């Protein structure tokens, strides 16, 4: 496990504020409870150095090189400090390929606005779920999407709205694929809105995770 540290600037993200009319983009869901939507980055371009080989995990990107603590800090409402920690999560027992680089990057986000102080910092994880051929990846993604759409109460099909080949939201988490990559950004932690209402991840997550996914796509 490697601690990457806080590369953010010292200025905290702005506190939760009332949403402005028409500010939500087509890539995200409307968010009730008084959270201002984050500004979307320009459409992602594949400008990174990675040229992955499916059977050679040493060529796969390090998850903590695809998203910066400063970007997470700017996206999460009320964030004051972000610490990123990389982790090599072992592959599934049916996958013989050894994991070489961090395939998960954990972001601990201090906000001062967690509804439960015990759960501050809140958690945000970037997960590289797989690197594979088009047919294998498409089948895996389709199964995840189908399962989520049937059994999760809060689901939104994002399709290609932020530069991914396909994407969907479920309870504030975003799952997206691009080329040979399958990613997920997961969040865990409730916040307090300007009106004092507890906001679950399904309230504030849809305005945060898709814009962060765009930063990942920019670096592939």
CSV table of N, CA, C and O in Angstrom, one decimal, residues 8-129:
chain,number,residue,atom,x,y,z
A,8,UNK,N,-3.3,18.7,-3.2
A,8,UNK,CA,-4.2,19.7,-3.5
A,8,UNK,C,-3.7,21.1,-3.0
A,8,UNK,O,-2.8,21.2,-2.2
A,9,UNK,N,-4.4,22.1,-3.5
A,9,UNK,CA,-4.0,23.5,-3.0
A,9,UNK,C,-4.7,23.7,-1.6
A,9,UNK,O,-5.5,22.9,-1.2
A,10,UNK,N,-4.2,24.7,-0.8
A,10,UNK,CA,-4.7,24.9,0.5
A,10,UNK,C,-6.1,25.4,0.7
A,10,UNK,O,-6.7,25.4,1.7
A,11,UNK,N,-6.7,25.9,-0.4
A,11,UNK,CA,-8.0,26.5,-0.3
A,11,UNK,C,-9.1,25.4,-0.4
A,11,UNK,O,-9.1,24.6,-1.3
A,12,UNK,N,-10.0,25.3,0.6
A,12,UNK,CA,-11.0,24.3,0.5
A,12,UNK,C,-12.0,24.5,-0.6
A,12,UNK,O,-12.2,25.6,-1.0
A,13,UNK,N,-12.7,23.4,-0.9
A,13,UNK,CA,-13.8,23.6,-1.9
A,13,UNK,C,-14.9,24.3,-1.2
A,13,UNK,O,-15.0,24.4,0.0
A,14,UNK,N,-15.7,25.0,-2.0
A,14,UNK,CA,-16.8,25.8,-1.5
A,14,UNK,C,-17.8,24.9,-0.7
A,14,UNK,O,-18.0,23.8,-1.1
A,15,UNK,N,-18.5,25.5,0.3
A,15,UNK,CA,-19.5,24.7,1.0
A,15,UNK,C,-20.7,24.4,0.2
A,15,UNK,O,-20.9,24.9,-0.9
A,16,UNK,N,-21.5,23.5,0.7
A,16,UNK,CA,-22.8,23.2,0.0
A,16,UNK,C,-23.6,24.4,-0.2
A,16,UNK,O,-23.8,25.2,0.7
A,17,UNK,N,-24.2,24.6,-1.4
A,17,UNK,CA,-24.9,25.8,-1.7
A,17,UNK,C,-26.2,25.4,-2.5
A,17,UNK,O,-26.2,24.3,-3.0
A,18,UNK,N,-27.1,26.3,-2.5
A,18,UNK,CA,-28.4,26.0,-3.2
A,18,UNK,C,-28.1,25.8,-4.7
A,18,UNK,O,-27.3,26.6,-5.3
A,19,UNK,N,-28.7,24.9,-5.4
A,19,UNK,CA,-28.4,24.7,-6.8
A,19,UNK,C,-29.0,25.8,-7.6
A,19,UNK,O,-30.0,26.4,-7.3
A,20,UNK,N,-28.3,26.2,-8.7
A,20,UNK,CA,-28.8,27.2,-9.6
A,20,UNK,C,-29.6,26.5,-10.7
A,20,UNK,O,-29.3,25.4,-11.2
A,21,UNK,N,-30.6,27.2,-11.2
A,21,UNK,CA,-31.5,26.7,-12.2
A,21,UNK,C,-30.7,26.4,-13.5
A,21,UNK,O,-30.0,27.2,-14.0
A,22,UNK,N,-30.9,25.1,-14.0
A,22,UNK,CA,-30.4,24.7,-15.3
A,22,UNK,C,-28.9,24.4,-15.2
A,22,UNK,O,-28.3,24.2,-16.2
A,23,UNK,N,-28.3,24.3,-14.0
A,23,UNK,CA,-26.9,24.1,-14.0
A,23,UNK,C,-26.5,22.6,-14.2
A,23,UNK,O,-25.3,22.3,-14.5
A,24,UNK,N,-27.4,21.7,-14.0
A,24,UNK,CA,-27.0,20.3,-14.1
A,24,UNK,C,-26.9,19.9,-15.6
A,24,UNK,O,-27.7,20.3,-16.4
A,25,UNK,N,-25.8,19.2,-15.9
A,25,UNK,CA,-25.6,18.8,-17.3
A,25,UNK,C,-26.3,17.5,-17.6
A,25,UNK,O,-26.7,16.8,-16.7
A,26,UNK,N,-26.3,17.1,-18.9
A,26,UNK,CA,-26.9,15.9,-19.3
A,26,UNK,C,-26.1,14.6,-18.8
A,26,UNK,O,-26.6,13.5,-18.8
A,27,UNK,N,-24.9,14.8,-18.4
A,27,UNK,CA,-24.1,13.7,-17.9
A,27,UNK,C,-24.3,13.3,-16.5
A,27,UNK,O,-23.8,12.3,-16.0
A,28,UNK,N,-25.1,14.1,-15.8
A,28,UNK,CA,-25.3,13.9,-14.4
A,28,UNK,C,-26.8,13.9,-14.1
A,28,UNK,O,-27.6,14.5,-14.8
A,29,UNK,N,-27.2,13.4,-12.9
A,29,UNK,CA,-28.5,13.4,-12.5
A,29,UNK,C,-28.8,14.7,-11.7
A,29,UNK,O,-27.9,15.3,-11.1
A,30,UNK,N,-30.0,15.2,-11.6
A,30,UNK,CA,-30.4,16.3,-10.8
A,30,UNK,C,-30.2,15.9,-9.3
A,30,UNK,O,-30.5,14.8,-8.9
A,31,UNK,N,-29.7,16.8,-8.5
A,31,UNK,CA,-29.4,16.5,-7.1
A,31,UNK,C,-30.2,17.4,-6.2
A,31,UNK,O,-30.1,18.6,-6.2
A,32,UNK,N,-31.1,16.8,-5.4
A,32,UNK,CA,-31.9,17.5,-4.4
A,32,UNK,C,-31.1,17.9,-3.2
A,32,UNK,O,-30.0,17.3,-3.0
A,33,UNK,N,-31.6,18.7,-2.4
A,33,UNK,CA,-31.1,18.9,-1.0
A,33,UNK,C,-30.1,20.0,-0.9
A,33,UNK,O,-29.5,20.2,0.1
A,34,UNK,N,-29.8,20.8,-1.9
A,34,UNK,CA,-29.0,22.0,-1.8
A,34,UNK,C,-27.5,21.8,-2.1
A,34,UNK,O,-26.7,22.4,-1.4
A,35,UNK,N,-27.1,21.0,-3.0
A,35,UNK,CA,-25.7,20.9,-3.4
A,35,UNK,C,-25.5,21.6,-4.8
A,35,UNK,O,-26.2,21.3,-5.7
A,36,UNK,N,-24.6,22.5,-4.8
A,36,UNK,CA,-24.3,23.1,-6.1
A,36,UNK,C,-23.6,22.1,-7.0
A,36,UNK,O,-22.6,21.5,-6.6
A,37,UNK,N,-24.0,21.9,-8.3
A,37,UNK,CA,-23.3,21.0,-9.2
A,37,UNK,C,-21.9,21.4,-9.5
A,37,UNK,O,-21.7,22.6,-9.6
A,38,UNK,N,-21.0,20.5,-9.7
A,38,UNK,CA,-19.7,20.8,-10.1
A,38,UNK,C,-19.6,21.1,-11.5
A,38,UNK,O,-20.4,20.7,-12.3
A,39,UNK,N,-18.6,21.9,-11.9
A,39,UNK,CA,-18.4,22.3,-13.3
A,39,UNK,C,-17.8,21.1,-14.1
A,39,UNK,O,-16.8,20.6,-13.6
A,40,UNK,N,-18.3,20.7,-15.2
A,40,UNK,CA,-17.8,19.6,-15.9
A,40,UNK,C,-16.5,20.1,-16.7
A,40,UNK,O,-16.4,21.2,-17.2
A,41,UNK,N,-15.6,19.2,-16.8
A,41,UNK,CA,-14.3,19.4,-17.5
A,41,UNK,C,-14.7,19.3,-19.0
A,41,UNK,O,-15.7,18.7,-19.4
A,42,UNK,N,-13.8,19.8,-19.9
A,42,UNK,CA,-14.0,19.7,-21.3
A,42,UNK,C,-14.0,18.2,-21.7
A,42,UNK,O,-13.5,17.4,-20.9
A,43,UNK,N,-14.6,17.8,-22.8
A,43,UNK,CA,-14.7,16.4,-23.1
A,43,UNK,C,-13.3,15.8,-23.1
A,43,UNK,O,-12.4,16.3,-23.7
A,44,UNK,N,-13.2,14.6,-22.5
A,44,UNK,CA,-11.9,14.0,-22.3
A,44,UNK,C,-11.3,13.6,-23.6
A,44,UNK,O,-12.0,13.1,-24.6
A,45,UNK,N,-10.0,13.7,-23.7
A,45,UNK,CA,-9.2,13.3,-24.9
A,45,UNK,C,-8.2,12.3,-24.4
A,45,UNK,O,-7.6,12.4,-23.4
A,46,UNK,N,-7.9,11.3,-25.2
A,46,UNK,CA,-7.0,10.2,-24.8
A,46,UNK,C,-5.6,10.6,-25.2
A,46,UNK,O,-5.1,10.4,-26.3
A,47,UNK,N,-4.9,11.3,-24.3
A,47,UNK,CA,-3.6,11.9,-24.5
A,47,UNK,C,-2.5,11.3,-23.6
A,47,UNK,O,-1.4,11.7,-23.6
A,48,UNK,N,-2.9,10.3,-22.8
A,48,UNK,CA,-1.9,9.7,-21.9
A,48,UNK,C,-0.9,8.7,-22.6
A,48,UNK,O,-1.0,8.4,-23.8
A,49,UNK,N,0.1,8.3,-21.8
A,49,UNK,CA,1.2,7.5,-22.3
A,49,UNK,C,0.9,6.0,-22.3
A,49,UNK,O,1.7,5.2,-22.7
A,50,UNK,N,-0.3,5.5,-21.8
A,50,UNK,CA,-0.5,4.1,-21.6
A,50,UNK,C,-0.9,3.4,-22.9
A,50,UNK,O,-1.7,3.8,-23.7
A,51,UNK,N,-0.2,2.3,-23.1
A,51,UNK,CA,-0.5,1.4,-24.2
A,51,UNK,C,-0.6,0.0,-23.6
A,51,UNK,O,0.3,-0.8,-23.7
A,52,UNK,N,-1.8,-0.3,-23.1
A,52,UNK,CA,-1.9,-1.6,-22.4
A,52,UNK,C,-1.9,-2.8,-23.2
A,52,UNK,O,-2.5,-2.8,-24.3
A,53,UNK,N,-1.3,-3.9,-22.8
A,53,UNK,CA,-1.3,-5.2,-23.4
A,53,UNK,C,-2.2,-6.1,-22.4
A,53,UNK,O,-1.9,-6.1,-21.2
A,54,UNK,N,-3.2,-6.7,-23.0
A,54,UNK,CA,-4.2,-7.4,-22.1
A,54,UNK,C,-3.5,-8.4,-21.2
A,54,UNK,O,-3.8,-8.5,-20.0
A,55,UNK,N,-2.5,-9.2,-21.7
A,55,UNK,CA,-1.9,-10.2,-20.9
A,55,UNK,C,-0.6,-9.8,-20.2
A,55,UNK,O,0.1,-10.6,-19.7
A,56,UNK,N,-0.4,-8.5,-20.2
A,56,UNK,CA,0.8,-8.0,-19.5
A,56,UNK,C,0.5,-6.8,-18.6
A,56,UNK,O,0.5,-5.6,-19.0
A,57,UNK,N,0.1,-7.1,-17.3
A,57,UNK,CA,-0.4,-6.1,-16.4
A,57,UNK,C,0.7,-5.0,-16.1
A,57,UNK,O,0.3,-4.0,-15.6
A,58,UNK,N,2.0,-5.3,-16.4
A,58,UNK,CA,3.0,-4.2,-16.2
A,58,UNK,C,2.8,-3.0,-17.1
A,58,UNK,O,3.3,-2.0,-16.8
A,59,UNK,N,2.0,-3.2,-18.2
A,59,UNK,CA,1.7,-2.1,-19.1
A,59,UNK,C,0.4,-1.4,-18.7
A,59,UNK,O,0.1,-0.4,-19.4
A,60,UNK,N,-0.3,-1.8,-17.7
A,60,UNK,CA,-1.5,-1.2,-17.3
A,60,UNK,C,-1.3,0.0,-16.5
A,60,UNK,O,-0.2,0.1,-15.7
A,61,UNK,N,-2.1,1.0,-16.5
A,61,UNK,CA,-1.9,2.3,-15.7
A,61,UNK,C,-2.1,2.0,-14.2
A,61,UNK,O,-2.8,1.1,-13.8
A,62,UNK,N,-1.4,2.9,-13.5
A,62,UNK,CA,-1.5,2.9,-12.0
A,62,UNK,C,-2.7,3.8,-11.7
A,62,UNK,O,-2.8,5.0,-12.2
A,63,UNK,N,-3.7,3.3,-10.9
A,63,UNK,CA,-4.9,4.1,-10.7
A,63,UNK,C,-4.6,5.5,-10.1
A,63,UNK,O,-5.3,6.4,-10.4
A,64,UNK,N,-3.6,5.6,-9.3
A,64,UNK,CA,-3.3,6.8,-8.6
A,64,UNK,C,-2.6,7.8,-9.5
A,64,UNK,O,-2.4,9.0,-9.1
A,65,UNK,N,-2.3,7.4,-10.7
A,65,UNK,CA,-1.8,8.4,-11.7
A,65,UNK,C,-2.9,8.9,-12.6
A,65,UNK,O,-2.6,9.8,-13.4
A,66,UNK,N,-4.1,8.4,-12.4
A,66,UNK,CA,-5.2,8.8,-13.3
A,66,UNK,C,-6.1,9.8,-12.7
A,66,UNK,O,-6.9,10.4,-13.4
A,67,UNK,N,-6.0,10.0,-11.4
A,67,UNK,CA,-6.9,11.0,-10.7
A,67,UNK,C,-6.1,11.6,-9.6
A,67,UNK,O,-5.4,10.9,-8.8
A,68,UNK,N,-6.1,12.9,-9.5
A,68,UNK,CA,-5.3,13.7,-8.5
A,68,UNK,C,-6.2,14.1,-7.3
A,68,UNK,O,-7.4,14.3,-7.4
A,69,UNK,N,-5.5,14.1,-6.1
A,69,UNK,CA,-6.2,14.6,-4.9
A,69,UNK,C,-6.8,16.0,-5.1
A,69,UNK,O,-7.9,16.2,-4.6
A,70,UNK,N,-6.1,16.8,-5.8
A,70,UNK,CA,-6.6,18.2,-6.0
A,70,UNK,C,-7.9,18.2,-6.7
A,70,UNK,O,-8.8,19.0,-6.5
A,71,UNK,N,-8.1,17.3,-7.7
A,71,UNK,CA,-9.3,17.2,-8.5
A,71,UNK,C,-10.4,16.6,-7.6
A,71,UNK,O,-11.6,17.1,-7.8
A,72,UNK,N,-10.1,15.7,-6.8
A,72,UNK,CA,-11.2,15.2,-5.9
A,72,UNK,C,-11.6,16.3,-4.9
A,72,UNK,O,-12.8,16.5,-4.6
A,73,UNK,N,-10.6,17.0,-4.4
A,73,UNK,CA,-10.9,18.1,-3.4
A,73,UNK,C,-11.8,19.1,-4.1
A,73,UNK,O,-12.8,19.7,-3.4
A,74,UNK,N,-11.6,19.5,-5.3
A,74,UNK,CA,-12.4,20.5,-6.0
A,74,UNK,C,-13.8,20.0,-6.3
A,74,UNK,O,-14.7,20.8,-6.4
A,75,UNK,N,-14.0,18.7,-6.4
A,75,UNK,CA,-15.2,18.1,-6.8
A,75,UNK,C,-16.2,17.9,-5.6
A,75,UNK,O,-17.4,18.0,-5.8
A,76,UNK,N,-15.6,17.4,-4.5
A,76,UNK,CA,-16.5,17.0,-3.4
A,76,UNK,C,-16.9,18.3,-2.6
A,76,UNK,O,-16.0,19.0,-2.1
A,77,UNK,N,-18.1,18.5,-2.4
A,77,UNK,CA,-18.6,19.7,-1.6
A,77,UNK,C,-18.0,19.8,-0.2
A,77,UNK,O,-18.0,18.8,0.5
A,78,UNK,N,-17.4,21.0,0.1
A,78,UNK,CA,-16.9,21.2,1.4
A,78,UNK,C,-15.6,20.6,1.7
A,78,UNK,O,-15.1,20.6,2.8
A,79,UNK,N,-14.9,19.9,0.7
A,79,UNK,CA,-13.7,19.2,1.0
A,79,UNK,C,-12.6,20.2,1.5
A,79,UNK,O,-12.4,21.2,0.9
A,80,UNK,N,-11.9,19.8,2.5
A,80,UNK,CA,-10.8,20.6,3.0
A,80,UNK,C,-9.4,19.9,2.9
A,80,UNK,O,-8.4,20.6,2.9
A,81,UNK,N,-9.4,18.6,2.8
A,81,UNK,CA,-8.2,17.9,2.7
A,81,UNK,C,-8.4,16.5,2.1
A,81,UNK,O,-9.5,15.9,2.3
A,82,UNK,N,-7.5,16.1,1.2
A,82,UNK,CA,-7.7,14.8,0.5
A,82,UNK,C,-6.3,14.1,0.6
A,82,UNK,O,-5.3,14.6,0.2
A,83,UNK,N,-6.4,12.8,1.1
A,83,UNK,CA,-5.2,12.0,1.1
A,83,UNK,C,-5.4,10.8,0.2
A,83,UNK,O,-6.4,10.1,0.3
A,84,UNK,N,-4.5,10.5,-0.8
A,84,UNK,CA,-4.7,9.4,-1.7
A,84,UNK,C,-3.8,8.3,-1.3
A,84,UNK,O,-2.6,8.5,-1.0
A,85,UNK,N,-4.3,7.1,-1.3
A,85,UNK,CA,-3.5,5.9,-1.0
A,85,UNK,C,-3.7,4.8,-2.0
A,85,UNK,O,-4.9,4.4,-2.3
A,86,UNK,N,-2.6,4.3,-2.6
A,86,UNK,CA,-2.8,3.3,-3.6
A,86,UNK,C,-2.8,1.9,-3.0
A,86,UNK,O,-2.1,1.7,-2.0
A,87,UNK,N,-3.5,1.0,-3.7
A,87,UNK,CA,-3.5,-0.4,-3.2
A,87,UNK,C,-3.5,-1.3,-4.4
A,87,UNK,O,-4.2,-1.1,-5.4
A,88,UNK,N,-2.7,-2.4,-4.3
A,88,UNK,CA,-2.8,-3.5,-5.3
A,88,UNK,C,-3.8,-4.5,-4.8
A,88,UNK,O,-3.5,-5.3,-3.8
A,89,UNK,N,-4.9,-4.6,-5.4
A,89,UNK,CA,-5.9,-5.5,-5.0
A,89,UNK,C,-5.8,-6.8,-5.9
A,89,UNK,O,-5.7,-6.7,-7.1
A,90,UNK,N,-5.6,-8.0,-5.3
A,90,UNK,CA,-5.4,-9.2,-6.0
A,90,UNK,C,-6.5,-9.4,-7.0
A,90,UNK,O,-7.6,-9.1,-6.8
A,91,UNK,N,-6.1,-10.0,-8.2
A,91,UNK,CA,-7.1,-10.3,-9.2
A,91,UNK,C,-8.0,-11.4,-8.7
A,91,UNK,O,-7.7,-12.2,-7.7
A,92,UNK,N,-9.1,-11.6,-9.4
A,92,UNK,CA,-10.1,-12.7,-9.1
A,92,UNK,C,-9.3,-14.0,-9.3
A,92,UNK,O,-8.4,-14.1,-10.1
A,93,UNK,N,-9.8,-15.0,-8.5
A,93,UNK,CA,-9.1,-16.3,-8.5
A,93,UNK,C,-9.1,-17.0,-9.8
A,93,UNK,O,-8.3,-17.8,-10.1
A,94,UNK,N,-10.1,-16.6,-10.7
A,94,UNK,CA,-10.1,-17.2,-12.0
A,94,UNK,C,-9.3,-16.4,-13.1
A,94,UNK,O,-9.2,-16.8,-14.2
A,95,UNK,N,-8.6,-15.3,-12.6
A,95,UNK,CA,-7.8,-14.5,-13.5
A,95,UNK,C,-6.3,-14.8,-13.2
A,95,UNK,O,-5.9,-14.4,-12.1
A,96,UNK,N,-5.6,-15.4,-14.0
A,96,UNK,CA,-4.2,-15.8,-13.7
A,96,UNK,C,-3.2,-14.6,-13.8
A,96,UNK,O,-2.1,-14.7,-13.5
A,97,UNK,N,-3.7,-13.5,-14.3
A,97,UNK,CA,-2.8,-12.3,-14.5
A,97,UNK,C,-2.5,-11.7,-13.2
A,97,UNK,O,-3.4,-11.3,-12.5
A,98,UNK,N,-1.2,-11.5,-12.9
A,98,UNK,CA,-0.8,-10.8,-11.6
A,98,UNK,C,-1.0,-9.3,-11.7
A,98,UNK,O,-0.7,-8.7,-12.7
A,99,UNK,N,-1.5,-8.7,-10.6
A,99,UNK,CA,-1.6,-7.3,-10.6
A,99,UNK,C,-0.3,-6.7,-10.2
A,99,UNK,O,0.4,-7.1,-9.2
A,100,UNK,N,0.2,-5.7,-11.0
A,100,UNK,CA,1.5,-5.1,-10.8
A,100,UNK,C,1.4,-3.7,-10.2
A,100,UNK,O,2.1,-3.4,-9.2
A,101,UNK,N,0.6,-2.9,-10.8
A,101,UNK,CA,0.5,-1.5,-10.3
A,101,UNK,C,-0.8,-1.4,-9.4
A,101,UNK,O,-1.6,-2.3,-9.3
A,102,UNK,N,-0.9,-0.2,-8.7
A,102,UNK,CA,-2.1,0.0,-8.0
A,102,UNK,C,-3.3,0.0,-8.9
A,102,UNK,O,-3.4,0.8,-9.8
A,103,UNK,N,-4.2,-0.9,-8.6
A,103,UNK,CA,-5.5,-1.0,-9.4
A,103,UNK,C,-6.6,-0.3,-8.7
A,103,UNK,O,-7.7,-0.2,-9.2
A,104,UNK,N,-6.4,0.1,-7.5
A,104,UNK,CA,-7.3,0.9,-6.7
A,104,UNK,C,-6.6,2.1,-6.1
A,104,UNK,O,-5.5,2.0,-5.6
A,105,UNK,N,-7.2,3.3,-6.1
A,105,UNK,CA,-6.7,4.5,-5.4
A,105,UNK,C,-7.8,4.9,-4.5
A,105,UNK,O,-8.9,5.3,-4.9
A,106,UNK,N,-7.4,4.9,-3.2
A,106,UNK,CA,-8.4,5.3,-2.2
A,106,UNK,C,-8.1,6.8,-1.8
A,106,UNK,O,-7.0,7.2,-1.6
A,107,UNK,N,-9.2,7.6,-1.8
A,107,UNK,CA,-9.1,9.0,-1.4
A,107,UNK,C,-9.9,9.2,-0.2
A,107,UNK,O,-11.1,9.0,-0.1
A,108,UNK,N,-9.2,9.6,0.9
A,108,UNK,CA,-9.9,10.0,2.2
A,108,UNK,C,-10.1,11.5,2.1
A,108,UNK,O,-9.2,12.3,2.0
A,109,UNK,N,-11.4,11.9,2.2
A,109,UNK,CA,-11.8,13.3,1.9
A,109,UNK,C,-12.4,13.9,3.2
A,109,UNK,O,-13.5,13.5,3.6
A,110,UNK,N,-11.6,14.8,3.8
A,110,UNK,CA,-12.2,15.5,5.0
A,110,UNK,C,-13.0,16.7,4.5
A,110,UNK,O,-12.6,17.4,3.7
A,111,UNK,N,-14.2,16.7,5.0
A,111,UNK,CA,-15.2,17.8,4.6
A,111,UNK,C,-15.7,18.7,5.7
A,111,UNK,O,-16.0,19.8,5.4
A,112,UNK,N,-15.7,18.2,6.9
A,112,UNK,CA,-16.4,19.0,8.0
A,112,UNK,C,-17.9,19.1,7.8
A,112,UNK,O,-18.6,19.7,8.6
A,113,UNK,N,-18.4,18.4,6.8
A,113,UNK,CA,-19.8,18.4,6.5
A,113,UNK,C,-20.4,17.0,6.5
A,113,UNK,O,-21.6,16.8,6.0
A,114,UNK,N,-19.7,16.0,7.0
A,114,UNK,CA,-20.2,14.7,7.1
A,114,UNK,C,-21.4,14.7,8.1
A,114,UNK,O,-21.3,15.3,9.1
A,115,UNK,N,-22.5,14.0,7.7
A,115,UNK,CA,-23.6,13.9,8.6
A,115,UNK,C,-23.3,13.2,9.9
A,115,UNK,O,-23.9,13.4,11.0
A,116,UNK,N,-22.3,12.2,9.8
A,116,UNK,CA,-21.8,11.5,11.0
A,116,UNK,C,-20.3,11.8,11.1
A,116,UNK,O,-19.5,11.3,10.3
A,117,UNK,N,-19.9,12.6,12.1
A,117,UNK,CA,-18.5,13.0,12.3
A,117,UNK,C,-17.6,11.8,12.4
A,117,UNK,O,-16.4,11.9,12.0
A,118,UNK,N,-18.1,10.7,12.8
A,118,UNK,CA,-17.3,9.5,12.9
A,118,UNK,C,-16.9,9.0,11.5
A,118,UNK,O,-15.8,8.4,11.4
A,119,UNK,N,-17.7,9.3,10.5
A,119,UNK,CA,-17.4,8.9,9.1
A,119,UNK,C,-16.7,10.0,8.3
A,119,UNK,O,-16.8,10.0,7.1
A,120,UNK,N,-16.1,11.0,9.0
A,120,UNK,CA,-15.3,12.0,8.3
A,120,UNK,C,-13.9,11.7,8.6
A,120,UNK,O,-13.5,11.7,9.7
A,121,UNK,N,-13.0,11.4,7.6
A,121,UNK,CA,-13.2,11.6,6.2
A,121,UNK,C,-14.2,10.6,5.5
A,121,UNK,O,-14.2,9.5,5.9
A,122,UNK,N,-14.8,11.1,4.5
A,122,UNK,CA,-15.6,10.2,3.6
A,122,UNK,C,-14.7,9.5,2.7
A,122,UNK,O,-13.5,9.9,2.5
A,123,UNK,N,-15.2,8.5,2.0
A,123,UNK,CA,-14.3,7.7,1.1
A,123,UNK,C,-14.7,7.8,-0.3
A,123,UNK,O,-15.9,7.8,-0.7
A,124,UNK,N,-13.7,7.9,-1.2
A,124,UNK,CA,-13.9,7.8,-2.6
A,124,UNK,C,-12.8,7.0,-3.2
A,124,UNK,O,-11.6,7.2,-3.0
A,125,UNK,N,-13.2,6.0,-4.0
A,125,UNK,CA,-12.3,5.0,-4.6
A,125,UNK,C,-12.3,5.0,-6.1
A,125,UNK,O,-13.4,5.0,-6.7
A,126,UNK,N,-11.2,5.1,-6.7
A,126,UNK,CA,-11.1,4.8,-8.2
A,126,UNK,C,-10.6,3.4,-8.4
A,126,UNK,O,-9.5,3.1,-7.9
A,127,UNK,N,-11.3,2.6,-9.0
A,127,UNK,CA,-11.0,1.2,-9.2
A,127,UNK,C,-10.8,0.9,-10.7
A,127,UNK,O,-11.7,1.1,-11.5
A,128,UNK,N,-9.7,0.4,-11.1
A,128,UNK,CA,-9.5,-0.2,-12.4
A,128,UNK,C,-10.0,-1.6,-12.3
A,128,UNK,O,-9.3,-2.5,-11.8
A,129,UNK,N,-11.1,-1.9,-12.9
A,129,UNK,CA,-11.8,-3.2,-12.7
A,129,UNK,C,-11.3,-4.2,-13.6
A,129,UNK,O,-11.3,-5.4,-13.3
